[in-house]
Amino acid sequence: MNGKLTITVVILIVLFIGLSYIYVINNPIEISIQANIGSAETSTTSSSTTSTTSSSTTTTIPDTTTSSSTTIPATTTSSTTTSTTTTIPRTTTTIEVLEKEDSVAFNSDNSENIKIYEGEFISFDGFEGDNQFNLDTLVANLPLELRKSVENNVIFVNGCHSYAATILGRCPFGVWDSAGTFADGSTNSNWKLSVWVSNKAFANNRAYNTLLHETSHALSYLTRNCVNSEGENQRKKAQEFFGSEELFADALVLYYGGDYLYYRDDLILQVSEREYLDNYASLCIKD
């Protein structure tokens, strides 16, 4: 009984499968799968790697309609692989700035040899030295009588005298310093009996005029003990005659051929003034 039932079930299954196969053959089923990627209705924000760029930053892709490609605005990131060609004009400059250290360097290709002073004046307060050799040349061109009266006693320094700059609040063209005065006003430095002519005087084309004026002060000082037969101090009498030490120095400038005055108004020596200075020179200036 059980055997017959089993056979019957198998026959029914075979018949069902056969009939189903015949039905499918005669009635095919159509299946369609569609996918829309990057349509105009979709806005995508990517925070990871996309198919068009390799990036670890957030890239926003604007709404676009495309069938096969996506255009992303060019951005600069630390990990995007790009190939960039930059053309930098070739320039030549003589200025170098190191901003961090607030440093500026001015370079020159000038191959001219510049003489640098290396003598004792380097240690003097206010010594500049850029025009020391130029100053030496001007000294050599002083009128012979004036130069010989001071050259064995006076030194000539290119610099901005520190004490004079302190009391004036600026660098003067020149200074006569008989005492050797430090910046604090104390004296007895190594530059006693010194004439100073600053770079400022050279820059303003006043170096020789300044030298002539300050050397006239030196002459006045070195003849401070000169007296006539009556025992009268000739320097003091000259200061009285011309009006002051500064006016005496300006008169000496004119006497020795200068034409630039610091204190005197009259650019021409009167006959009496010239005769006075002739007598002064013959009495007080020794060969």
mmCIF file of C-alpha atoms in Angstrom:
data_model
loop_
_atom_site.group_PDB
_atom_site.id
_atom_site.type_symbol
_atom_site.label_atom_id
_atom_site.label_comp_id
_atom_site.label_asym_id
_atom_site.label_seq_id
_atom_site.Cartn_x
_atom_site.Cartn_y
_atom_site.Cartn_z
ATOM 1 C CA MET A 1 0.000 0.000 0.000
ATOM 2 C CA ASN A 2 2.712 2.408 0.957
ATOM 3 C CA GLY A 3 4.672 1.540 -2.184
ATOM 4 C CA LYS A 4 1.750 2.417 -4.405
ATOM 5 C CA LEU A 5 1.242 5.747 -2.666
ATOM 6 C CA THR A 6 4.888 6.664 -3.124
ATOM 7 C CA ILE A 7 4.805 5.829 -6.797
ATOM 8 C CA THR A 8 1.657 7.864 -7.221
ATOM 9 C CA VAL A 9 3.230 10.954 -5.542
ATOM 10 C CA VAL A 10 6.356 10.725 -7.700
ATOM 11 C CA ILE A 11 4.257 10.510 -10.860
ATOM 12 C CA LEU A 12 2.263 13.583 -9.813
ATOM 13 C CA ILE A 13 5.454 15.578 -9.110
ATOM 14 C CA VAL A 14 6.928 14.658 -12.478
ATOM 15 C CA LEU A 15 3.736 15.676 -14.206
ATOM 16 C CA PHE A 16 3.655 19.037 -12.341
ATOM 17 C CA ILE A 17 7.237 19.829 -13.279
ATOM 18 C CA GLY A 18 6.654 18.904 -16.868
ATOM 19 C CA LEU A 19 3.550 21.028 -17.165
ATOM 20 C CA SER A 20 5.285 23.993 -15.487
ATOM 21 C CA TYR A 21 8.223 23.788 -17.889
ATOM 22 C CA ILE A 22 5.899 23.811 -20.851
ATOM 23 C CA TYR A 23 4.091 26.888 -19.456
ATOM 24 C CA VAL A 24 7.279 28.838 -18.896
ATOM 25 C CA ILE A 25 8.506 28.092 -22.383
ATOM 26 C CA ASN A 26 5.302 29.389 -23.842
ATOM 27 C CA ASN A 27 5.063 32.456 -21.496
ATOM 28 C CA PRO A 28 8.597 34.012 -20.928
ATOM 29 C CA ILE A 29 9.061 36.513 -18.017
ATOM 30 C CA GLU A 30 11.015 39.864 -18.736
ATOM 31 C CA ILE A 31 13.073 41.308 -15.844
ATOM 32 C CA SER A 32 14.676 44.845 -16.145
ATOM 33 C CA ILE A 33 17.104 46.321 -13.545
ATOM 34 C CA GLN A 34 17.898 50.096 -13.889
ATOM 35 C CA ALA A 35 20.280 52.254 -11.889
ATOM 36 C CA ASN A 36 20.512 56.091 -12.124
ATOM 37 C CA ILE A 37 23.825 57.432 -10.925
ATOM 38 C CA GLY A 38 24.578 61.226 -10.570
ATOM 39 C CA SER A 39 21.151 62.402 -11.718
ATOM 40 C CA ALA A 40 20.099 66.016 -11.554
ATOM 41 C CA GLU A 41 17.956 65.285 -8.545
ATOM 42 C CA THR A 42 20.857 64.195 -6.353
ATOM 43 C CA SER A 43 23.454 66.407 -4.487
ATOM 44 C CA THR A 44 26.303 64.478 -2.966
ATOM 45 C CA THR A 45 28.795 65.609 -0.284
ATOM 46 C CA SER A 46 31.807 63.404 -0.018
ATOM 47 C CA SER A 47 34.097 63.295 3.018
ATOM 48 C CA SER A 48 36.183 60.408 1.859
ATOM 49 C CA THR A 49 37.973 59.159 -1.225
ATOM 50 C CA THR A 50 36.117 59.698 -4.523
ATOM 51 C CA SER A 51 36.717 58.160 -7.897
ATOM 52 C CA THR A 52 38.213 61.383 -9.296
ATOM 53 C CA THR A 53 40.558 62.536 -6.517
ATOM 54 C CA SER A 54 42.590 61.179 -3.675
ATOM 55 C CA SER A 55 41.904 63.416 -0.691
ATOM 56 C CA SER A 56 41.550 63.335 3.070
ATOM 57 C CA THR A 57 39.584 66.549 3.188
ATOM 58 C CA THR A 58 35.940 67.290 2.590
ATOM 59 C CA THR A 59 35.111 68.043 -1.052
ATOM 60 C CA THR A 60 31.717 69.388 -2.040
ATOM 61 C CA ILE A 61 30.564 68.407 -5.544
ATOM 62 C CA PRO A 62 28.050 70.905 -6.964
ATOM 63 C CA ASP A 63 24.825 69.648 -8.550
ATOM 64 C CA THR A 64 25.598 68.466 -12.080
ATOM 65 C CA THR A 65 23.935 66.286 -14.651
ATOM 66 C CA THR A 66 26.283 63.849 -16.279
ATOM 67 C CA SER A 67 26.206 60.482 -17.821
ATOM 68 C CA SER A 68 29.801 59.463 -17.523
ATOM 69 C CA SER A 69 32.007 62.032 -15.724
ATOM 70 C CA THR A 70 31.946 64.501 -12.822
ATOM 71 C CA THR A 71 33.703 67.905 -12.878
ATOM 72 C CA ILE A 72 35.098 68.986 -9.481
ATOM 73 C CA PRO A 73 36.443 72.553 -8.977
ATOM 74 C CA ALA A 74 40.220 72.569 -8.570
ATOM 75 C CA THR A 75 41.257 72.646 -4.922
ATOM 76 C CA THR A 76 44.580 72.464 -3.155
ATOM 77 C CA THR A 77 45.001 69.799 -0.492
ATOM 78 C CA SER A 78 47.918 68.210 1.230
ATOM 79 C CA SER A 79 47.230 64.809 -0.253
ATOM 80 C CA THR A 80 45.855 65.514 -3.732
ATOM 81 C CA THR A 81 48.178 64.302 -6.419
ATOM 82 C CA THR A 82 48.616 67.047 -8.979
ATOM 83 C CA SER A 83 51.113 68.078 -11.589
ATOM 84 C CA THR A 84 51.747 71.831 -11.619
ATOM 85 C CA THR A 85 54.145 73.873 -13.733
ATOM 86 C CA THR A 86 55.047 77.330 -12.323
ATOM 87 C CA THR A 87 57.058 79.851 -14.311
ATOM 88 C CA ILE A 88 59.094 82.228 -12.080
ATOM 89 C CA PRO A 89 60.702 85.233 -13.776
ATOM 90 C CA ARG A 90 64.482 85.355 -13.358
ATOM 91 C CA THR A 91 65.353 88.525 -11.469
ATOM 92 C CA THR A 92 68.443 90.043 -9.935
ATOM 93 C CA THR A 93 68.285 91.894 -6.632
ATOM 94 C CA THR A 94 70.804 93.480 -4.318
ATOM 95 C CA ILE A 95 68.534 93.451 -1.266
ATOM 96 C CA GLU A 96 68.066 90.436 0.966
ATOM 97 C CA VAL A 97 65.519 90.487 3.776
ATOM 98 C CA LEU A 98 65.348 87.925 6.534
ATOM 99 C CA GLU A 99 61.970 88.826 7.959
ATOM 100 C CA LYS A 100 62.162 86.636 11.032
ATOM 101 C CA GLU A 101 65.316 88.345 12.250
ATOM 102 C CA ASP A 102 64.342 91.779 10.892
ATOM 103 C CA SER A 103 67.595 91.823 8.955
ATOM 104 C CA VAL A 104 68.400 93.511 5.662
ATOM 105 C CA ALA A 105 71.526 93.026 3.566
ATOM 106 C CA PHE A 106 72.564 95.277 0.683
ATOM 107 C CA ASN A 107 74.954 93.472 -1.633
ATOM 108 C CA SER A 108 77.044 94.927 -4.427
ATOM 109 C CA ASP A 109 78.995 93.285 -7.201
ATOM 110 C CA ASN A 110 81.461 96.168 -7.190
ATOM 111 C CA SER A 111 84.954 94.667 -7.270
ATOM 112 C CA GLU A 112 86.668 97.895 -6.258
ATOM 113 C CA ASN A 113 89.028 97.482 -3.328
ATOM 114 C CA ILE A 114 87.980 99.694 -0.413
ATOM 115 C CA LYS A 115 90.675 100.701 2.053
ATOM 116 C CA ILE A 116 89.613 100.155 5.635
ATOM 117 C CA TYR A 117 91.176 102.112 8.473
ATOM 118 C CA GLU A 118 92.620 99.830 11.155
ATOM 119 C CA GLY A 119 94.490 102.238 13.425
ATOM 120 C CA GLU A 120 94.070 103.451 16.995
ATOM 121 C CA PHE A 121 90.989 105.568 16.268
ATOM 122 C CA ILE A 122 88.844 102.413 16.034
ATOM 123 C CA SER A 123 88.569 102.358 19.829
ATOM 124 C CA PHE A 124 87.411 105.998 20.067
ATOM 125 C CA ASP A 125 83.806 106.659 21.085
ATOM 126 C CA GLY A 126 81.947 107.847 17.988
ATOM 127 C CA PHE A 127 84.594 106.840 15.464
ATOM 128 C CA GLU A 128 83.028 106.211 12.041
ATOM 129 C CA GLY A 129 86.032 105.719 9.782
ATOM 130 C CA ASP A 130 84.298 105.552 6.406
ATOM 131 C CA ASN A 131 86.019 108.787 5.404
ATOM 132 C CA GLN A 132 89.179 108.589 7.501
ATOM 133 C CA PHE A 133 91.461 108.389 4.475
ATOM 134 C CA ASN A 134 89.514 111.159 2.756
ATOM 135 C CA LEU A 135 89.967 113.279 5.861
ATOM 136 C CA ASP A 136 93.705 112.587 5.882
ATOM 137 C CA THR A 137 93.833 113.862 2.298
ATOM 138 C CA LEU A 138 91.988 117.053 3.250
ATOM 139 C CA VAL A 139 94.384 117.614 6.162
ATOM 140 C CA ALA A 140 97.329 117.313 3.778
ATOM 141 C CA ASN A 141 95.726 120.047 1.645
ATOM 142 C CA LEU A 142 95.321 122.563 4.461
ATOM 143 C CA PRO A 143 97.241 125.844 4.011
ATOM 144 C CA LEU A 144 100.863 125.120 4.812
ATOM 145 C CA GLU A 145 101.210 127.560 7.723
ATOM 146 C CA LEU A 146 98.028 126.321 9.395
ATOM 147 C CA ARG A 147 98.859 122.646 8.902
ATOM 148 C CA LYS A 148 102.406 122.973 10.230
ATOM 149 C CA SER A 149 101.186 124.845 13.302
ATOM 150 C CA VAL A 150 99.026 121.892 14.412
ATOM 151 C CA GLU A 151 100.214 118.676 12.763
ATOM 152 C CA ASN A 152 102.626 117.626 15.512
ATOM 153 C CA ASN A 153 100.047 118.031 18.266
ATOM 154 C CA VAL A 154 96.572 117.396 16.857
ATOM 155 C CA ILE A 155 94.911 114.198 15.626
ATOM 156 C CA PHE A 156 92.198 114.248 12.972
ATOM 157 C CA VAL A 157 89.332 111.783 13.436
ATOM 158 C CA ASN A 158 86.491 110.889 11.099
ATOM 159 C CA GLY A 159 83.594 110.385 13.461
ATOM 160 C CA CYS A 160 80.558 111.674 15.296
ATOM 161 C CA HIS A 161 81.881 112.992 18.611
ATOM 162 C CA SER A 162 79.814 111.206 21.245
ATOM 163 C CA TYR A 163 79.623 113.969 23.861
ATOM 164 C CA ALA A 164 78.790 116.653 21.298
ATOM 165 C CA ALA A 165 76.042 114.427 19.859
ATOM 166 C CA THR A 166 74.668 113.928 23.380
ATOM 167 C CA ILE A 167 74.415 117.594 24.277
ATOM 168 C CA LEU A 168 73.156 118.666 20.828
ATOM 169 C CA GLY A 169 70.771 115.768 20.283
ATOM 170 C CA ARG A 170 72.249 115.216 16.831
ATOM 171 C CA CYS A 171 75.584 114.554 15.165
ATOM 172 C CA PRO A 172 77.437 117.810 14.377
ATOM 173 C CA PHE A 173 79.581 118.364 11.318
ATOM 174 C CA GLY A 174 82.701 118.843 13.400
ATOM 175 C CA VAL A 175 84.202 119.213 16.873
ATOM 176 C CA TRP A 176 87.399 120.497 18.400
ATOM 177 C CA ASP A 177 88.091 118.567 21.609
ATOM 178 C CA SER A 178 91.111 119.738 23.604
ATOM 179 C CA ALA A 179 90.262 117.744 26.737
ATOM 180 C CA GLY A 180 89.418 114.321 25.272
ATOM 181 C CA THR A 181 85.786 114.219 26.364
ATOM 182 C CA PHE A 182 83.832 110.975 26.837
ATOM 183 C CA ALA A 183 80.106 110.614 26.121
ATOM 184 C CA ASP A 184 79.301 111.190 29.817
ATOM 185 C CA GLY A 185 81.263 114.447 29.921
ATOM 186 C CA SER A 186 84.293 113.087 31.727
ATOM 187 C CA THR A 187 87.655 113.902 30.181
ATOM 188 C CA ASN A 188 91.239 112.723 29.689
ATOM 189 C CA SER A 189 90.526 110.162 26.964
ATOM 190 C CA ASN A 190 92.938 109.063 24.266
ATOM 191 C CA TRP A 191 91.547 111.685 21.882
ATOM 192 C CA LYS A 192 92.784 114.794 23.643
ATOM 193 C CA LEU A 193 93.694 117.561 21.162
ATOM 194 C CA SER A 194 91.502 116.126 18.414
ATOM 195 C CA VAL A 195 89.614 117.547 15.456
ATOM 196 C CA TRP A 196 86.532 115.537 14.491
ATOM 197 C CA VAL A 197 84.848 115.661 11.084
ATOM 198 C CA SER A 198 81.774 113.457 10.748
ATOM 199 C CA ASN A 199 80.391 111.441 7.856
ATOM 200 C CA LYS A 200 77.502 113.894 7.947
ATOM 201 C CA ALA A 201 79.888 116.694 6.953
ATOM 202 C CA PHE A 202 81.165 114.632 4.036
ATOM 203 C CA ALA A 203 77.630 113.733 2.953
ATOM 204 C CA ASN A 204 76.696 117.431 2.913
ATOM 205 C CA ASN A 205 79.855 118.513 1.075
ATOM 206 C CA ARG A 206 81.035 120.454 4.135
ATOM 207 C CA ALA A 207 84.025 118.341 5.122
ATOM 208 C CA TYR A 208 86.804 120.757 4.154
ATOM 209 C CA ASN A 209 84.970 123.804 5.513
ATOM 210 C CA THR A 210 84.378 121.963 8.785
ATOM 211 C CA LEU A 211 88.006 120.851 8.945
ATOM 212 C CA LEU A 212 89.224 124.405 8.360
ATOM 213 C CA HIS A 213 86.987 125.806 11.090
ATOM 214 C CA GLU A 214 87.864 123.174 13.712
ATOM 215 C CA THR A 215 91.572 123.393 12.882
ATOM 216 C CA SER A 216 91.332 127.147 13.441
ATOM 217 C CA HIS A 217 90.075 126.341 16.948
ATOM 218 C CA ALA A 218 93.065 124.046 17.364
ATOM 219 C CA LEU A 219 95.408 126.859 16.337
ATOM 220 C CA SER A 220 93.720 129.216 18.778
ATOM 221 C CA TYR A 221 94.099 126.675 21.599
ATOM 222 C CA LEU A 222 97.727 125.827 20.849
ATOM 223 C CA THR A 223 98.626 129.521 20.956
ATOM 224 C CA ARG A 224 96.739 130.094 24.223
ATOM 225 C CA ASN A 225 99.970 130.959 26.073
ATOM 226 C CA CYS A 226 101.220 133.454 23.506
ATOM 227 C CA VAL A 227 101.856 136.886 24.990
ATOM 228 C CA ASN A 228 103.213 140.132 23.593
ATOM 229 C CA SER A 229 106.064 142.212 25.014
ATOM 230 C CA GLU A 230 103.658 143.787 27.483
ATOM 231 C CA GLY A 231 102.688 140.373 28.817
ATOM 232 C CA GLU A 232 99.189 140.458 27.265
ATOM 233 C CA ASN A 233 97.647 137.119 26.311
ATOM 234 C CA GLN A 234 97.147 137.307 22.557
ATOM 235 C CA ARG A 235 94.450 134.662 22.347
ATOM 236 C CA LYS A 236 92.245 136.463 24.839
ATOM 237 C CA LYS A 237 92.820 139.742 23.055
ATOM 238 C CA ALA A 238 91.882 138.129 19.700
ATOM 239 C CA GLN A 239 88.637 136.761 21.174
ATOM 240 C CA GLU A 240 87.827 140.246 22.400
ATOM 241 C CA PHE A 241 88.759 141.841 19.090
ATOM 242 C CA PHE A 242 86.561 139.539 16.971
ATOM 243 C CA GLY A 243 83.807 139.065 19.564
ATOM 244 C CA SER A 244 84.166 135.444 20.710
ATOM 245 C CA GLU A 245 86.196 132.285 20.211
ATOM 246 C CA GLU A 246 83.832 131.139 17.446
ATOM 247 C CA LEU A 247 84.095 134.428 15.594
ATOM 248 C CA PHE A 248 87.882 134.309 15.976
ATOM 249 C CA ALA A 249 87.867 130.847 14.371
ATOM 250 C CA ASP A 250 85.660 132.080 11.509
ATOM 251 C CA ALA A 251 88.072 134.977 10.938
ATOM 252 C CA LEU A 252 90.948 132.475 10.735
ATOM 253 C CA VAL A 253 88.925 130.494 8.163
ATOM 254 C CA LEU A 254 88.747 133.582 5.949
ATOM 255 C CA TYR A 255 92.403 134.379 6.619
ATOM 256 C CA TYR A 256 93.419 130.932 5.374
ATOM 257 C CA GLY A 257 91.286 131.084 2.225
ATOM 258 C CA GLY A 258 88.009 129.505 3.340
ATOM 259 C CA ASP A 259 84.636 130.820 2.219
ATOM 260 C CA TYR A 260 82.136 129.026 4.452
ATOM 261 C CA LEU A 261 81.431 130.480 7.899
ATOM 262 C CA TYR A 262 79.433 129.106 10.792
ATOM 263 C CA TYR A 263 79.015 132.201 12.984
ATOM 264 C CA ARG A 264 80.321 135.280 11.207
ATOM 265 C CA ASP A 265 78.008 137.247 8.910
ATOM 266 C CA ASP A 266 80.606 139.163 6.901
ATOM 267 C CA LEU A 267 82.348 136.946 4.357
ATOM 268 C CA ILE A 268 85.149 139.452 3.761
ATOM 269 C CA LEU A 269 87.898 140.332 6.207
ATOM 270 C CA GLN A 270 88.325 144.033 6.779
ATOM 271 C CA VAL A 271 91.803 145.474 6.285
ATOM 272 C CA SER A 272 92.168 145.999 10.029
ATOM 273 C CA GLU A 273 91.154 142.410 10.693
ATOM 274 C CA ARG A 274 93.664 141.034 8.230
ATOM 275 C CA GLU A 275 96.441 143.179 9.719
ATOM 276 C CA TYR A 276 95.471 141.949 13.194
ATOM 277 C CA LEU A 277 95.765 138.316 12.093
ATOM 278 C CA ASP A 278 99.067 139.003 10.325
ATOM 279 C CA ASN A 279 100.486 140.274 13.600
ATOM 280 C CA TYR A 280 98.971 137.368 15.527
ATOM 281 C CA ALA A 281 100.525 134.812 13.183
ATOM 282 C CA SER A 282 103.961 136.400 13.213
ATOM 283 C CA LEU A 283 103.996 136.556 17.003
ATOM 284 C CA CYS A 284 102.314 133.307 18.006
ATOM 285 C CA ILE A 285 102.817 130.777 15.199
ATOM 286 C CA LYS A 286 106.238 129.190 15.399
ATOM 287 C CA ASP A 287 107.826 127.163 12.602
#
